[in-house]
Amino acid sequence: MSKVVVVTSGKGGVGKTTSTAALGAALARSGNRVCVVDFDVGLRNLDLVMGAERRVVYDLINVANGDAKLAQALIRDKRVETLSLLAASQTRDKDALSEEGVARVVAELRGLFDYVLCDSPAGIERGALLAMRFADEAVVVTNPEVSSVRDSDRIIGLLDSKTLRAEQGHRIQKQLLLTRFDAGRASRGEMLGVADVLEILSIPLLGIIPESEEILRASNVGAPITINAATSQAGRSYEDAARRLMGETVPMLVPGEKKSLLNRILGRRAA
């Protein structure tokens, strides 16, 4: 069954687009048919991270408005055959997207792909609400800082009230992706610890992505880190997160620490 997953957060700059590309590539490399969709109309960046900026002819708005067919707008990745991109418009604004148009596009994507990852713009305005509107699941991306976690808490509230599933009386499954984590800084109290973030947001943890220059380097060369540097610590962390998204049980390792998060929590309880 096809799954539509929104990658979202309240705060900008936390790594939504990077995470969408990395998770999408990892899912596709596992044999799934995957489409990553950029909902950040006017400020599109997913095509850059995917290395496809020169190949965009038609975009999400063209398809949603009936000006182009989905097949014309989909860009197949040159490195992973089962990975595709639907780019956002760079010249229109978010008001050009209608709920009805997005519904048609998402329905068509469901028939073609196993996973549809919707890269949401930051904030709580129209573009973000449309990105989450038809989602089955949500990946909430946050940095270990108070403002980012607070904004993510607001997004969780919207996922539970503004999505189609919520209106139908169902709960949308939400998982936390903690990015730009530094175990040393967390131990010194310079950023929130993993347990602190989990206590505030109270949703399952999908993955912990370390602060890494490899992520920036991958974005600059137009390749998701799970393709460009899959064996790096950050690349492995995204690979593990993708496996959990597929339902696999994968030990949760805190980057920079030897013990798994589960072992440390159980150890504290035993003490």
Short mmCIF file of C-alpha atoms in Angstrom, two decimals:
data_model
loop_
_atom_site.label_atom_id
_atom_site.label_comp_id
_atom_site.label_asym_id
_atom_site.label_seq_id
_atom_site.Cartn_x
_atom_site.Cartn_y
_atom_site.Cartn_z
CA MET A 1 0.00 0.00 0.00
CA SER A 2 1.27 3.47 -0.88
CA LYS A 3 2.19 5.83 1.96
CA VAL A 4 2.18 9.62 1.84
CA VAL A 5 4.61 11.05 4.38
CA VAL A 6 4.97 14.75 5.12
CA VAL A 7 8.39 15.94 6.29
CA THR A 8 7.60 19.00 8.37
CA SER A 9 8.63 21.38 11.15
CA GLY A 10 7.64 24.77 12.46
CA LYS A 11 11.05 26.39 12.19
CA GLY A 12 13.03 26.93 9.00
CA GLY A 13 16.59 25.75 8.54
CA VAL A 14 16.28 22.54 10.55
CA GLY A 15 16.99 20.21 7.62
CA LYS A 16 13.59 19.27 6.15
CA THR A 17 14.70 19.36 2.52
CA THR A 18 17.98 17.57 3.23
CA SER A 19 16.08 14.94 5.20
CA THR A 20 13.43 14.50 2.51
CA ALA A 21 16.13 13.85 -0.09
CA ALA A 22 18.16 11.55 2.18
CA LEU A 23 15.19 9.48 3.32
CA GLY A 24 13.76 9.33 -0.20
CA ALA A 25 17.04 8.08 -1.66
CA ALA A 26 17.47 5.50 1.12
CA LEU A 27 13.93 4.18 0.64
CA ALA A 28 14.46 3.97 -3.13
CA ARG A 29 17.77 2.15 -2.73
CA SER A 30 15.87 -0.45 -0.70
CA GLY A 31 13.78 -1.22 -3.78
CA ASN A 32 10.78 1.03 -3.15
CA ARG A 33 9.27 3.30 -5.77
CA VAL A 34 9.66 6.76 -4.24
CA CYS A 35 8.66 10.28 -5.23
CA VAL A 36 9.86 13.34 -3.33
CA VAL A 37 7.58 16.37 -3.76
CA ASP A 38 8.62 19.97 -3.09
CA PHE A 39 5.78 22.03 -1.57
CA ASP A 40 7.94 25.10 -0.92
CA VAL A 41 6.45 27.11 -3.79
CA GLY A 42 8.50 30.19 -4.66
CA LEU A 43 11.55 29.08 -2.66
CA ARG A 44 12.16 25.63 -4.08
CA ASN A 45 15.37 23.87 -3.06
CA LEU A 46 14.65 20.16 -3.27
CA ASP A 47 15.65 20.09 -6.95
CA LEU A 48 19.04 21.58 -5.99
CA VAL A 49 19.65 19.01 -3.26
CA MET A 50 18.66 16.26 -5.71
CA GLY A 51 20.95 17.66 -8.42
CA ALA A 52 18.06 18.13 -10.86
CA GLU A 53 17.69 21.92 -11.03
CA ARG A 54 18.51 22.04 -14.77
CA ARG A 55 15.94 19.36 -15.60
CA VAL A 56 12.82 21.10 -14.24
CA VAL A 57 10.35 21.91 -17.04
CA TYR A 58 6.97 21.45 -15.38
CA ASP A 59 6.24 21.62 -11.65
CA LEU A 60 3.70 20.82 -8.95
CA ILE A 61 1.52 23.85 -9.74
CA ASN A 62 1.46 23.00 -13.46
CA VAL A 63 0.17 19.52 -12.66
CA ALA A 64 -2.25 20.63 -9.92
CA ASN A 65 -3.77 23.24 -12.26
CA GLY A 66 -4.02 20.83 -15.19
CA ASP A 67 -1.46 22.65 -17.34
CA ALA A 68 0.75 19.56 -17.57
CA LYS A 69 0.42 15.84 -16.99
CA LEU A 70 2.16 14.26 -14.02
CA ALA A 71 4.32 12.14 -16.34
CA GLN A 72 5.65 15.34 -17.94
CA ALA A 73 6.62 16.86 -14.59
CA LEU A 74 8.20 13.86 -12.86
CA ILE A 75 12.00 13.85 -13.00
CA ARG A 76 13.59 10.42 -12.63
CA ASP A 77 16.82 10.33 -10.68
CA LYS A 78 19.83 9.32 -12.79
CA ARG A 79 21.48 7.40 -9.93
CA VAL A 80 18.54 5.47 -8.45
CA GLU A 81 16.01 4.28 -11.01
CA THR A 82 13.10 4.01 -8.56
CA LEU A 83 13.48 7.59 -7.25
CA SER A 84 11.61 10.55 -8.78
CA LEU A 85 11.18 14.24 -8.05
CA LEU A 86 8.21 16.57 -8.47
CA ALA A 87 9.60 20.08 -8.16
CA ALA A 88 7.94 23.24 -6.87
CA SER A 89 7.45 26.38 -8.92
CA GLN A 90 10.05 29.10 -8.48
CA THR A 91 7.98 31.89 -10.02
CA ARG A 92 4.52 31.40 -8.49
CA ASP A 93 3.33 31.85 -4.91
CA LYS A 94 1.62 29.40 -2.59
CA ASP A 95 -1.83 30.86 -3.29
CA ALA A 96 -1.61 29.28 -6.76
CA LEU A 97 -2.05 25.86 -5.13
CA SER A 98 -5.60 24.69 -4.46
CA GLU A 99 -6.63 21.91 -2.11
CA GLU A 100 -8.54 20.22 -4.92
CA GLY A 101 -5.51 20.32 -7.23
CA VAL A 102 -3.19 18.92 -4.56
CA ALA A 103 -5.72 16.17 -3.80
CA ARG A 104 -5.70 15.08 -7.46
CA VAL A 105 -1.91 15.06 -7.65
CA VAL A 106 -1.50 13.10 -4.41
CA ALA A 107 -4.12 10.56 -5.52
CA GLU A 108 -2.27 10.02 -8.80
CA LEU A 109 1.07 9.72 -7.03
CA ARG A 110 -0.37 7.05 -4.72
CA GLY A 111 -1.07 4.91 -7.76
CA LEU A 112 2.51 5.12 -9.01
CA PHE A 113 4.73 5.02 -5.92
CA ASP A 114 5.20 3.08 -2.69
CA TYR A 115 6.28 6.21 -0.81
CA VAL A 116 5.45 9.86 -1.51
CA LEU A 117 7.55 12.22 0.64
CA CYS A 118 6.17 15.77 0.82
CA ASP A 119 8.81 18.38 1.66
CA SER A 120 6.90 21.04 3.58
CA PRO A 121 7.78 24.72 3.74
CA ALA A 122 8.49 26.09 7.22
CA GLY A 123 5.79 27.72 9.30
CA ILE A 124 2.05 27.20 9.53
CA GLU A 125 0.81 29.01 6.42
CA ARG A 126 -1.03 27.64 3.40
CA GLY A 127 1.85 25.75 1.80
CA ALA A 128 2.64 23.85 5.00
CA LEU A 129 -1.01 23.01 5.60
CA LEU A 130 -1.42 21.69 2.05
CA ALA A 131 1.76 19.62 2.36
CA MET A 132 0.38 17.83 5.42
CA ARG A 133 -3.28 17.79 4.35
CA PHE A 134 -3.37 14.35 2.68
CA ALA A 135 -0.52 12.66 4.59
CA ASP A 136 -0.79 9.25 6.21
CA GLU A 137 2.28 9.78 8.38
CA ALA A 138 4.51 12.66 9.43
CA VAL A 139 8.23 13.03 10.07
CA VAL A 140 8.66 16.01 12.39
CA VAL A 141 12.16 17.45 11.99
CA THR A 142 13.64 19.44 14.84
CA ASN A 143 16.99 20.68 16.12
CA PRO A 144 17.90 20.22 19.81
CA GLU A 145 17.15 23.85 20.71
CA VAL A 146 14.20 25.28 22.59
CA SER A 147 12.75 27.44 19.79
CA SER A 148 12.85 24.60 17.27
CA VAL A 149 11.23 22.13 19.68
CA ARG A 150 8.53 24.62 20.64
CA ASP A 151 7.65 25.24 16.98
CA SER A 152 7.58 21.50 16.32
CA ASP A 153 5.12 21.09 19.19
CA ARG A 154 2.82 23.54 17.38
CA ILE A 155 3.13 21.53 14.17
CA ILE A 156 2.16 18.35 16.03
CA GLY A 157 -1.03 20.11 17.10
CA LEU A 158 -1.81 21.01 13.49
CA LEU A 159 -1.18 17.44 12.34
CA ASP A 160 -3.77 16.31 14.89
CA SER A 161 -6.36 18.87 13.79
CA LYS A 162 -5.86 20.11 10.21
CA THR A 163 -5.13 16.92 8.25
CA LEU A 164 -7.79 14.96 6.39
CA ARG A 165 -7.13 11.93 8.59
CA ALA A 166 -7.75 14.02 11.71
CA GLU A 167 -11.03 15.32 10.32
CA GLN A 168 -12.08 11.73 9.60
CA GLY A 169 -11.48 10.80 13.23
CA HIS A 170 -8.12 9.05 12.75
CA ARG A 171 -4.74 9.89 14.24
CA ILE A 172 -1.84 10.55 11.93
CA GLN A 173 1.28 8.64 12.87
CA LYS A 174 4.06 11.06 13.84
CA GLN A 175 7.76 10.36 14.32
CA LEU A 176 10.59 12.63 15.39
CA LEU A 177 13.78 13.16 13.41
CA LEU A 178 16.33 15.00 15.55
CA THR A 179 18.91 16.75 13.37
CA ARG A 180 22.20 18.59 13.96
CA PHE A 181 22.78 16.72 17.22
CA ASP A 182 26.13 16.94 19.01
CA ALA A 183 26.53 14.56 21.97
CA GLY A 184 29.40 16.58 23.44
CA ARG A 185 27.46 19.84 23.44
CA ALA A 186 24.40 18.10 24.84
CA SER A 187 26.45 16.64 27.71
CA ARG A 188 27.75 20.14 28.51
CA GLY A 189 24.24 21.57 28.53
CA GLU A 190 24.82 23.67 25.41
CA MET A 191 21.85 22.06 23.63
CA LEU A 192 18.91 19.91 24.65
CA GLY A 193 19.52 16.23 25.18
CA VAL A 194 17.59 13.53 23.34
CA ALA A 195 15.54 12.63 26.43
CA ASP A 196 14.62 16.31 26.93
CA VAL A 197 13.27 16.64 23.39
CA LEU A 198 11.34 13.38 23.65
CA GLU A 199 9.80 14.46 26.95
CA ILE A 200 8.57 17.73 25.43
CA LEU A 201 7.22 16.38 22.13
CA SER A 202 6.06 12.91 23.28
CA ILE A 203 6.24 11.24 19.85
CA PRO A 204 8.32 8.20 18.81
CA LEU A 205 11.90 8.79 17.76
CA LEU A 206 12.66 7.95 14.12
CA GLY A 207 16.32 8.89 14.11
CA ILE A 208 19.13 11.10 15.42
CA ILE A 209 21.21 12.82 12.76
CA PRO A 210 24.58 14.21 13.89
CA GLU A 211 25.98 17.62 13.04
CA SER A 212 28.08 16.85 9.96
CA GLU A 213 30.00 18.64 7.24
CA GLU A 214 29.22 15.69 4.98
CA ILE A 215 25.56 16.78 4.86
CA LEU A 216 26.47 20.26 3.64
CA ARG A 217 28.96 18.83 1.16
CA ALA A 218 26.36 16.43 -0.24
CA SER A 219 23.82 19.23 -0.67
CA ASN A 220 26.36 21.42 -2.44
CA VAL A 221 27.14 18.71 -5.02
CA GLY A 222 23.46 17.95 -5.57
CA ALA A 223 23.33 14.44 -4.13
CA PRO A 224 21.44 13.15 -1.07
CA ILE A 225 23.89 12.06 1.62
CA THR A 226 22.51 8.52 1.46
CA ILE A 227 23.93 8.42 -2.08
CA ASN A 228 26.94 10.73 -1.83
CA ALA A 229 28.27 9.61 1.57
CA ALA A 230 26.15 6.63 2.60
CA THR A 231 28.91 5.17 4.81
CA SER A 232 29.42 8.38 6.81
CA GLN A 233 27.92 8.58 10.29
CA ALA A 234 25.20 10.95 9.10
CA GLY A 235 24.52 8.77 6.04
CA ARG A 236 24.16 5.65 8.21
CA SER A 237 21.87 7.54 10.59
CA TYR A 238 19.55 8.47 7.72
CA GLU A 239 19.69 4.89 6.38
CA ASP A 240 18.63 3.59 9.80
CA ALA A 241 15.82 6.16 9.97
CA ALA A 242 14.56 5.05 6.55
CA ARG A 243 14.56 1.42 7.70
CA ARG A 244 12.50 2.39 10.75
CA LEU A 245 10.12 4.28 8.48
CA MET A 246 9.63 1.00 6.60
CA GLY A 247 8.74 -0.70 9.88
CA GLU A 248 12.04 -2.42 10.64
CA THR A 249 13.37 -2.62 14.20
CA VAL A 250 16.76 -0.93 14.23
CA PRO A 251 18.75 -0.12 17.43
CA MET A 252 18.78 3.61 18.16
CA LEU A 253 22.35 4.81 18.49
CA VAL A 254 23.13 8.31 19.74
CA PRO A 255 25.85 9.69 17.43
CA GLY A 256 29.05 10.14 19.42
CA GLU A 257 28.06 7.66 22.13
CA LYS A 258 28.80 3.93 22.28
CA LYS A 259 25.65 2.76 24.05
CA SER A 260 22.29 2.73 22.33
CA LEU A 261 19.65 5.16 23.55
CA LEU A 262 17.48 2.22 24.68
CA ASN A 263 20.31 0.72 26.75
CA ARG A 264 21.00 4.04 28.45
CA ILE A 265 17.33 4.58 29.30
CA LEU A 266 17.02 1.03 30.68
CA GLY A 267 20.23 1.52 32.62
CA ARG A 268 18.91 4.67 34.29
CA ARG A 269 15.66 2.90 35.18
CA ALA A 270 17.53 -0.03 36.71
CA ALA A 271 19.59 2.35 38.83
#
